[in-house]
Amino acid sequence: MSLLSVKNLRVSFDTEAGLVEAVRGVSFELGRERLGIVGESGSGKTMTGRAVLRLIRPPGRIEADRMAFDGQDLMRATEREMRALRGPRIAMVMQDPKYSLNPVMKVGAQLMEGLRQRDRLSRMEAHDKAIAALEAVQIRDPGRVMEAYPHELSGGMGQRVMIAMMLIPNPDLLIADEPTSALDVTVQAEVLAILDGLVRNRGMGLIFISHDLRLVARFCDRVLVMYKGKVVEELAAQDLMQAKHPYTQGLLNCLPRIGGPRQPLPGLDRNADWAV
Amino acid sequence: MALIEIDNLSVTFLSKGHRVLAVKDVSLAVEARESFGLVGESGSGKSTILRAICGLAPVSGGAIRIDGQPLDRGAGKGFARRVQMVFQDPYASLHPRHTIDRTLSEPLAIHGIGDTDARVMRALDDVGLPRSFRFRFPHQLSGGQRQRVAIARALMLEPEILLLDEPTSALDASVQAETLNLLNRLRAERGLTFLMVSHDLAVIDHMCDRILVMQHGQAVEELTRDQLAGAQMKTDYARSLFAASADRMLAG
């Protein structure tokens, strides 16, 4: 049985300008595998990720024929049941450590907060677990990082702290929303390798949301390409270069390549039939 | 003689009482009409070099010359007519309460250049924005449109040198392609000289003739475009940067 099953998911917002549909009928099944969701800004990829956790506030509305996690119906779950899922079972890593960590709380205190509140651990146990979590994401001097405030960390370190925090309760599903787009290429490669190792070793399911098609292809088993709230193509990551859909091809071709020709980069044709 | 000459530049910041050497003894020379790239991870000092040229960073040693002239402290009006900068984040670099019209006409007013109306219209045409955008505010524009406004603003005084600080890293792939094409077209049309900073080797490779790889504030290695494409780098750091580039990932 699949870990997460989503059928005909729709997310819509009532705005002054009328109804805006951010996600228009997305369906997918996820096992304990790595699924990539790619698209440009506004394609609905982030909203899809948030909808799984029901983290969309009114006036936003989530509708789906079916959305089930490990046999549990997410559409019918009460707010209390959802809270029990968020964190321990399904965790989410956000894009930018600058905005997603509490700026006035030391990293250690943020890591230990959940352990103390949720798991009722003693201060000592929580401290040890937090240190272990930081070591798991290859932070070399966890003692110093525990005592640091988020602004004292580099982007790569902050991102690792967030990953460590999300992995402490050992979730079954990790939703990573652009976890490396605020990072440099070299650091990006490191963080991805860490994430990859953790997902493999713990047998987690992963939804990896990104605008970088090549990164996703390298890192995931399967890729969903989204445009304007719809999935335009689904394919195995290794078949990416043979993508059929013009949008996917467009996304690939508009990226410059080292040693590539110096001609103008091809743009995306947004007026074709599929774009409506 | 090169248009931009930087000799043994050092930049030192004072932070919490101790000195941080952000740029150490970096030298480079950019010929007129050349496109030169600076690449490296964050904190490598690449953006600081651009800021030092504009007088926005505390230079503690070395010299910067534009066309043989040493830069006088505090870049003046004459400097602004020759050198302009495009910043990384189009959400932060435009005044949120000024219309596009005001943003574009301000440099003209400061420099006492008339013909504002026609020049603003032409600037919008040049960067491919509809003229109807003229009286909009930045929040009514997308990221790519804002970066076009930032490029138009930088070109208002018809400078010969553009300093580009990660001009596309905040943009989507397809919008990045459009923006890079725009920059290349403007360079060809106006004979501009680019000094461009990016952490994306593929972008730098597409845009630049020569590349300086930086790490920890120091110059690591200078490469021509052919050397980069042929993976003929000598230092380990340049090689690791090359290997980590998303572009290579797919190939490997």
PDB file of N, CA, C and O in Angstrom, chain A residues 50-107:
ATOM      1  N   ARG A  50       1.930  21.896   0.835  1.00  0.00           N
ATOM      2  CA  ARG A  50       1.268  22.387   2.043  1.00  0.00           C
ATOM      3  C   ARG A  50      -0.099  21.752   2.223  1.00  0.00           C
ATOM      4  O   ARG A  50      -0.548  21.528   3.349  1.00  0.00           O
ATOM      5  N   ALA A  51      -0.774  21.461   1.109  1.00  0.00           N
ATOM      6  CA  ALA A  51      -2.118  20.893   1.197  1.00  0.00           C
ATOM      7  C   ALA A  51      -2.076  19.509   1.843  1.00  0.00           C
ATOM      8  O   ALA A  51      -3.007  19.112   2.541  1.00  0.00           O
ATOM      9  N   VAL A  52      -0.981  18.771   1.616  1.00  0.00           N
ATOM     10  CA  VAL A  52      -0.864  17.439   2.206  1.00  0.00           C
ATOM     11  C   VAL A  52      -0.898  17.546   3.727  1.00  0.00           C
ATOM     12  O   VAL A  52      -1.489  16.719   4.422  1.00  0.00           O
ATOM     13  N   LEU A  53      -0.316  18.608   4.260  1.00  0.00           N
ATOM     14  CA  LEU A  53      -0.323  18.827   5.708  1.00  0.00           C
ATOM     15  C   LEU A  53      -1.526  19.664   6.150  1.00  0.00           C
ATOM     16  O   LEU A  53      -1.633  20.015   7.306  1.00  0.00           O
ATOM     17  N   ARG A  54      -2.377  19.975   5.205  1.00  0.00           N
ATOM     18  CA  ARG A  54      -3.529  20.873   5.438  1.00  0.00           C
ATOM     19  C   ARG A  54      -3.082  22.185   6.060  1.00  0.00           C
ATOM     20  O   ARG A  54      -3.717  22.725   6.947  1.00  0.00           O
ATOM     21  N   LEU A  55      -1.980  22.691   5.578  1.00  0.00           N
ATOM     22  CA  LEU A  55      -1.451  23.954   6.097  1.00  0.00           C
ATOM     23  C   LEU A  55      -1.846  25.108   5.184  1.00  0.00           C
ATOM     24  O   LEU A  55      -1.009  25.913   4.790  1.00  0.00           O
ATOM     25  N   ILE A  56      -3.093  25.160   4.817  1.00  0.00           N
ATOM     26  CA  ILE A  56      -3.549  26.274   3.989  1.00  0.00           C
ATOM     27  C   ILE A  56      -4.684  26.953   4.732  1.00  0.00           C
ATOM     28  O   ILE A  56      -5.675  26.328   5.092  1.00  0.00           O
ATOM     29  N   ARG A  57      -4.480  28.220   5.002  1.00  0.00           N
ATOM     30  CA  ARG A  57      -5.437  28.925   5.837  1.00  0.00           C
ATOM     31  C   ARG A  57      -6.592  29.450   5.030  1.00  0.00           C
ATOM     32  O   ARG A  57      -6.440  29.776   3.860  1.00  0.00           O
ATOM     33  N   PRO A  58      -7.778  29.594   5.662  1.00  0.00           N
ATOM     34  CA  PRO A  58      -8.857  30.288   4.994  1.00  0.00           C
ATOM     35  C   PRO A  58      -8.382  31.688   4.610  1.00  0.00           C
ATOM     36  O   PRO A  58      -7.567  32.232   5.349  1.00  0.00           O
ATOM     37  N   PRO A  59      -8.785  32.260   3.503  1.00  0.00           N
ATOM     38  CA  PRO A  59      -9.856  31.806   2.622  1.00  0.00           C
ATOM     39  C   PRO A  59      -9.443  30.689   1.662  1.00  0.00           C
ATOM     40  O   PRO A  59     -10.245  30.332   0.807  1.00  0.00           O
ATOM     41  N   GLY A  60      -8.243  30.150   1.807  1.00  0.00           N
ATOM     42  CA  GLY A  60      -7.843  29.049   0.936  1.00  0.00           C
ATOM     43  C   GLY A  60      -8.666  27.802   1.237  1.00  0.00           C
ATOM     44  O   GLY A  60      -9.020  27.558   2.392  1.00  0.00           O
ATOM     45  N   ARG A  61      -8.998  27.039   0.205  1.00  0.00           N
ATOM     46  CA  ARG A  61      -9.802  25.825   0.385  1.00  0.00           C
ATOM     47  C   ARG A  61      -9.092  24.643  -0.222  1.00  0.00           C
ATOM     48  O   ARG A  61      -8.514  24.741  -1.301  1.00  0.00           O
ATOM     49  N   ILE A  62      -9.111  23.511   0.470  1.00  0.00           N
ATOM     50  CA  ILE A  62      -8.535  22.284  -0.068  1.00  0.00           C
ATOM     51  C   ILE A  62      -9.679  21.334  -0.391  1.00  0.00           C
ATOM     52  O   ILE A  62     -10.544  21.098   0.455  1.00  0.00           O
ATOM     53  N   GLU A  63      -9.704  20.818  -1.607  1.00  0.00           N
ATOM     54  CA  GLU A  63     -10.685  19.799  -1.965  1.00  0.00           C
ATOM     55  C   GLU A  63      -9.939  18.644  -2.622  1.00  0.00           C
ATOM     56  O   GLU A  63      -8.941  18.874  -3.306  1.00  0.00           O
ATOM     57  N   ALA A  64     -10.403  17.430  -2.379  1.00  0.00           N
ATOM     58  CA  ALA A  64      -9.790  16.281  -3.042  1.00  0.00           C
ATOM     59  C   ALA A  64     -10.782  15.136  -3.033  1.00  0.00           C
ATOM     60  O   ALA A  64     -11.598  15.013  -2.125  1.00  0.00           O
ATOM     61  N   ASP A  65     -10.724  14.297  -4.086  1.00  0.00           N
ATOM     62  CA  ASP A  65     -11.538  13.089  -4.075  1.00  0.00           C
ATOM     63  C   ASP A  65     -11.026  12.151  -3.002  1.00  0.00           C
ATOM     64  O   ASP A  65     -11.778  11.445  -2.352  1.00  0.00           O
ATOM     65  N   ARG A  66      -9.691  12.172  -2.854  1.00  0.00           N
ATOM     66  CA  ARG A  66      -9.103  11.312  -1.845  1.00  0.00           C
ATOM     67  C   ARG A  66      -7.723  11.847  -1.490  1.00  0.00           C
ATOM     68  O   ARG A  66      -6.953  12.246  -2.366  1.00  0.00           O
ATOM     69  N   MET A  67      -7.432  11.896  -0.193  1.00  0.00           N
ATOM     70  CA  MET A  67      -6.082  12.230   0.239  1.00  0.00           C
ATOM     71  C   MET A  67      -5.826  11.444   1.520  1.00  0.00           C
ATOM     72  O   MET A  67      -6.403  11.744   2.566  1.00  0.00           O
ATOM     73  N   ALA A  68      -5.049  10.400   1.397  1.00  0.00           N
ATOM     74  CA  ALA A  68      -4.859   9.512   2.536  1.00  0.00           C
ATOM     75  C   ALA A  68      -3.388   9.292   2.797  1.00  0.00           C
ATOM     76  O   ALA A  68      -2.590   9.137   1.870  1.00  0.00           O
ATOM     77  N   PHE A  69      -3.029   9.322   4.074  1.00  0.00           N
ATOM     78  CA  PHE A  69      -1.665   9.053   4.479  1.00  0.00           C
ATOM     79  C   PHE A  69      -1.656   7.810   5.342  1.00  0.00           C
ATOM     80  O   PHE A  69      -2.304   7.773   6.391  1.00  0.00           O
ATOM     81  N   ASP A  70      -0.967   6.765   4.894  1.00  0.00           N
ATOM     82  CA  ASP A  70      -0.858   5.531   5.649  1.00  0.00           C
ATOM     83  C   ASP A  70      -2.240   5.009   6.069  1.00  0.00           C
ATOM     84  O   ASP A  70      -2.452   4.596   7.207  1.00  0.00           O
ATOM     85  N   GLY A  71      -3.202   5.101   5.148  1.00  0.00           N
ATOM     86  CA  GLY A  71      -4.537   4.587   5.426  1.00  0.00           C
ATOM     87  C   GLY A  71      -5.461   5.568   6.131  1.00  0.00           C
ATOM     88  O   GLY A  71      -6.661   5.336   6.227  1.00  0.00           O
ATOM     89  N   GLN A  72      -4.910   6.697   6.601  1.00  0.00           N
ATOM     90  CA  GLN A  72      -5.743   7.654   7.329  1.00  0.00           C
ATOM     91  C   GLN A  72      -6.241   8.748   6.375  1.00  0.00           C
ATOM     92  O   GLN A  72      -5.441   9.328   5.636  1.00  0.00           O
ATOM     93  N   ASP A  73      -7.522   9.008   6.415  1.00  0.00           N
ATOM     94  CA  ASP A  73      -8.098  10.006   5.505  1.00  0.00           C
ATOM     95  C   ASP A  73      -7.766  11.418   5.994  1.00  0.00           C
ATOM     96  O   ASP A  73      -8.261  11.849   7.036  1.00  0.00           O
ATOM     97  N   LEU A  74      -6.931  12.095   5.229  1.00  0.00           N
ATOM     98  CA  LEU A  74      -6.504  13.430   5.662  1.00  0.00           C
ATOM     99  C   LEU A  74      -7.607  14.469   5.482  1.00  0.00           C
ATOM    100  O   LEU A  74      -7.597  15.510   6.137  1.00  0.00           O
ATOM    101  N   MET A  75      -8.544  14.205   4.598  1.00  0.00           N
ATOM    102  CA  MET A  75      -9.603  15.183   4.369  1.00  0.00           C
ATOM    103  C   MET A  75     -10.597  15.200   5.530  1.00  0.00           C
ATOM    104  O   MET A  75     -11.219  16.203   5.812  1.00  0.00           O
ATOM    105  N   ARG A  76     -10.732  14.051   6.204  1.00  0.00           N
ATOM    106  CA  ARG A  76     -11.726  13.966   7.286  1.00  0.00           C
ATOM    107  C   ARG A  76     -11.094  14.113   8.660  1.00  0.00           C
ATOM    108  O   ARG A  76     -11.794  14.209   9.651  1.00  0.00           O
ATOM    109  N   ALA A  77      -9.750  14.091   8.729  1.00  0.00           N
ATOM    110  CA  ALA A  77      -9.084  14.142  10.032  1.00  0.00           C
ATOM    111  C   ALA A  77      -9.436  15.447  10.746  1.00  0.00           C
ATOM    112  O   ALA A  77      -9.573  16.492  10.121  1.00  0.00           O
ATOM    113  N   THR A  78      -9.598  15.360  12.054  1.00  0.00           N
ATOM    114  CA  THR A  78      -9.859  16.577  12.825  1.00  0.00           C
ATOM    115  C   THR A  78      -8.557  17.359  12.958  1.00  0.00           C
ATOM    116  O   THR A  78      -7.476  16.835  12.685  1.00  0.00           O
ATOM    117  N   GLU A  79      -8.666  18.573  13.382  1.00  0.00           N
ATOM    118  CA  GLU A  79      -7.485  19.416  13.571  1.00  0.00           C
ATOM    119  C   GLU A  79      -6.532  18.758  14.582  1.00  0.00           C
ATOM    120  O   GLU A  79      -5.330  18.794  14.433  1.00  0.00           O
ATOM    121  N   ARG A  80      -7.121  18.121  15.585  1.00  0.00           N
ATOM    122  CA  ARG A  80      -6.324  17.457  16.618  1.00  0.00           C
ATOM    123  C   ARG A  80      -5.547  16.268  16.019  1.00  0.00           C
ATOM    124  O   ARG A  80      -4.362  16.085  16.294  1.00  0.00           O
ATOM    125  N   GLU A  81      -6.213  15.511  15.176  1.00  0.00           N
ATOM    126  CA  GLU A  81      -5.537  14.382  14.531  1.00  0.00           C
ATOM    127  C   GLU A  81      -4.441  14.872  13.585  1.00  0.00           C
ATOM    128  O   GLU A  81      -3.385  14.250  13.474  1.00  0.00           O
ATOM    129  N   MET A  82      -4.702  15.988  12.902  1.00  0.00           N
ATOM    130  CA  MET A  82      -3.690  16.546  11.999  1.00  0.00           C
ATOM    131  C   MET A  82      -2.449  16.960  12.796  1.00  0.00           C
ATOM    132  O   MET A  82      -1.326  16.744  12.369  1.00  0.00           O
ATOM    133  N   ARG A  83      -2.686  17.554  13.955  1.00  0.00           N
ATOM    134  CA  ARG A  83      -1.542  17.985  14.777  1.00  0.00           C
ATOM    135  C   ARG A  83      -0.680  16.803  15.193  1.00  0.00           C
ATOM    136  O   ARG A  83       0.526  16.909  15.302  1.00  0.00           O
ATOM    137  N   ALA A  84      -1.342  15.668  15.425  1.00  0.00           N
ATOM    138  CA  ALA A  84      -0.590  14.476  15.805  1.00  0.00           C
ATOM    139  C   ALA A  84       0.249  13.949  14.638  1.00  0.00           C
ATOM    140  O   ALA A  84       1.264  13.285  14.829  1.00  0.00           O
ATOM    141  N   LEU A  85      -0.203  14.262  13.414  1.00  0.00           N
ATOM    142  CA  LEU A  85       0.552  13.818  12.233  1.00  0.00           C
ATOM    143  C   LEU A  85       1.718  14.756  11.916  1.00  0.00           C
ATOM    144  O   LEU A  85       2.809  14.326  11.580  1.00  0.00           O
ATOM    145  N   ARG A  86       1.449  16.059  12.016  1.00  0.00           N
ATOM    146  CA  ARG A  86       2.458  17.054  11.632  1.00  0.00           C
ATOM    147  C   ARG A  86       3.641  16.979  12.581  1.00  0.00           C
ATOM    148  O   ARG A  86       3.487  17.139  13.777  1.00  0.00           O
ATOM    149  N   GLY A  87       4.789  16.742  12.039  1.00  0.00           N
ATOM    150  CA  GLY A  87       5.971  16.616  12.890  1.00  0.00           C
ATOM    151  C   GLY A  87       6.343  15.163  13.078  1.00  0.00           C
ATOM    152  O   GLY A  87       7.245  14.670  12.415  1.00  0.00           O
ATOM    153  N   PRO A  88       5.606  14.432  13.949  1.00  0.00           N
ATOM    154  CA  PRO A  88       6.016  13.039  14.197  1.00  0.00           C
ATOM    155  C   PRO A  88       5.905  12.131  12.977  1.00  0.00           C
ATOM    156  O   PRO A  88       6.713  11.238  12.793  1.00  0.00           O
ATOM    157  N   ARG A  89       4.858  12.301  12.133  1.00  0.00           N
ATOM    158  CA  ARG A  89       4.672  11.405  11.000  1.00  0.00           C
ATOM    159  C   ARG A  89       5.051  12.060   9.671  1.00  0.00           C
ATOM    160  O   ARG A  89       5.663  11.453   8.822  1.00  0.00           O
ATOM    161  N   ILE A  90       4.616  13.309   9.490  1.00  0.00           N
ATOM    162  CA  ILE A  90       4.936  14.025   8.246  1.00  0.00           C
ATOM    163  C   ILE A  90       5.646  15.321   8.637  1.00  0.00           C
ATOM    164  O   ILE A  90       5.107  16.119   9.401  1.00  0.00           O
ATOM    165  N   ALA A  91       6.845  15.515   8.145  1.00  0.00           N
ATOM    166  CA  ALA A  91       7.583  16.731   8.487  1.00  0.00           C
ATOM    167  C   ALA A  91       7.828  17.549   7.225  1.00  0.00           C
ATOM    168  O   ALA A  91       7.825  17.023   6.118  1.00  0.00           O
ATOM    169  N   MET A  92       8.043  18.835   7.417  1.00  0.00           N
ATOM    170  CA  MET A  92       8.262  19.710   6.268  1.00  0.00           C
ATOM    171  C   MET A  92       9.499  20.578   6.523  1.00  0.00           C
ATOM    172  O   MET A  92       9.634  21.153   7.588  1.00  0.00           O
ATOM    173  N   VAL A  93      10.388  20.629   5.543  1.00  0.00           N
ATOM    174  CA  VAL A  93      11.548  21.515   5.619  1.00  0.00           C
ATOM    175  C   VAL A  93      11.290  22.686   4.691  1.00  0.00           C
ATOM    176  O   VAL A  93      10.967  22.498   3.525  1.00  0.00           O
ATOM    177  N   MET A  94      11.410  23.896   5.231  1.00  0.00           N
ATOM    178  CA  MET A  94      11.082  25.086   4.445  1.00  0.00           C
ATOM    179  C   MET A  94      12.299  25.582   3.675  1.00  0.00           C
ATOM    180  O   MET A  94      13.423  25.164   3.910  1.00  0.00           O
ATOM    181  N   GLN A  95      12.022  26.585   2.848  1.00  0.00           N
ATOM    182  CA  GLN A  95      13.035  27.059   1.922  1.00  0.00           C
ATOM    183  C   GLN A  95      14.188  27.806   2.572  1.00  0.00           C
ATOM    184  O   GLN A  95      15.342  27.517   2.337  1.00  0.00           O
ATOM    185  N   ASP A  96      13.858  28.781   3.386  1.00  0.00           N
ATOM    186  CA  ASP A  96      14.886  29.729   3.780  1.00  0.00           C
ATOM    187  C   ASP A  96      15.103  29.722   5.287  1.00  0.00           C
ATOM    188  O   ASP A  96      14.230  30.137   6.037  1.00  0.00           O
ATOM    189  N   PRO A  97      16.277  29.263   5.739  1.00  0.00           N
ATOM    190  CA  PRO A  97      16.520  29.220   7.183  1.00  0.00           C
ATOM    191  C   PRO A  97      16.429  30.593   7.830  1.00  0.00           C
ATOM    192  O   PRO A  97      16.163  30.719   9.014  1.00  0.00           O
ATOM    193  N   LYS A  98      16.636  31.644   7.021  1.00  0.00           N
ATOM    194  CA  LYS A  98      16.592  32.988   7.585  1.00  0.00           C
ATOM    195  C   LYS A  98      15.205  33.314   8.119  1.00  0.00           C
ATOM    196  O   LYS A  98      15.050  34.055   9.059  1.00  0.00           O
ATOM    197  N   TYR A  99      14.172  32.780   7.459  1.00  0.00           N
ATOM    198  CA  TYR A  99      12.822  33.135   7.860  1.00  0.00           C
ATOM    199  C   TYR A  99      12.117  32.021   8.620  1.00  0.00           C
ATOM    200  O   TYR A  99      11.042  32.227   9.145  1.00  0.00           O
ATOM    201  N   SER A 100      12.674  30.835   8.625  1.00  0.00           N
ATOM    202  CA  SER A 100      11.937  29.716   9.189  1.00  0.00           C
ATOM    203  C   SER A 100      12.410  29.313  10.580  1.00  0.00           C
ATOM    204  O   SER A 100      11.783  28.502  11.225  1.00  0.00           O
ATOM    205  N   LEU A 101      13.519  29.860  11.030  1.00  0.00           N
ATOM    206  CA  LEU A 101      13.944  29.605  12.411  1.00  0.00           C
ATOM    207  C   LEU A 101      13.572  30.823  13.241  1.00  0.00           C
ATOM    208  O   LEU A 101      13.508  31.941  12.736  1.00  0.00           O
ATOM    209  N   ASN A 102      13.335  30.597  14.522  1.00  0.00           N
ATOM    210  CA  ASN A 102      13.005  31.701  15.408  1.00  0.00           C
ATOM    211  C   ASN A 102      14.270  32.534  15.663  1.00  0.00           C
ATOM    212  O   ASN A 102      15.247  32.032  16.206  1.00  0.00           O
ATOM    213  N   PRO A 103      14.249  33.825  15.251  1.00  0.00           N
ATOM    214  CA  PRO A 103      15.490  34.609  15.307  1.00  0.00           C
ATOM    215  C   PRO A 103      15.936  34.960  16.728  1.00  0.00           C
ATOM    216  O   PRO A 103      17.101  35.299  16.932  1.00  0.00           O
ATOM    217  N   VAL A 104      15.037  34.894  17.705  1.00  0.00           N
ATOM    218  CA  VAL A 104      15.418  35.322  19.060  1.00  0.00           C
ATOM    219  C   VAL A 104      15.557  34.141  20.017  1.00  0.00           C
ATOM    220  O   VAL A 104      15.504  34.282  21.220  1.00  0.00           O
ATOM    221  N   MET A 105      15.704  32.939  19.452  1.00  0.00           N
ATOM    222  CA  MET A 105      15.852  31.753  20.293  1.00  0.00           C
ATOM    223  C   MET A 105      17.118  31.028  19.843  1.00  0.00           C
ATOM    224  O   MET A 105      17.366  30.894  18.645  1.00  0.00           O
ATOM    225  N   LYS A 106      17.908  30.569  20.792  1.00  0.00           N
ATOM    226  CA  LYS A 106      19.114  29.841  20.413  1.00  0.00           C
ATOM    227  C   LYS A 106      18.726  28.545  19.707  1.00  0.00           C
ATOM    228  O   LYS A 106      17.675  27.960  19.976  1.00  0.00           O
ATOM    229  N   VAL A 107      19.607  28.097  18.816  1.00  0.00           N
ATOM    230  CA  VAL A 107      19.340  26.903  18.029  1.00  0.00           C
ATOM    231  C   VAL A 107      19.048  25.702  18.936  1.00  0.00           C
ATOM    232  O   VAL A 107      18.097  24.949  18.718  1.00  0.00           O
TER     233      VAL A 107
END
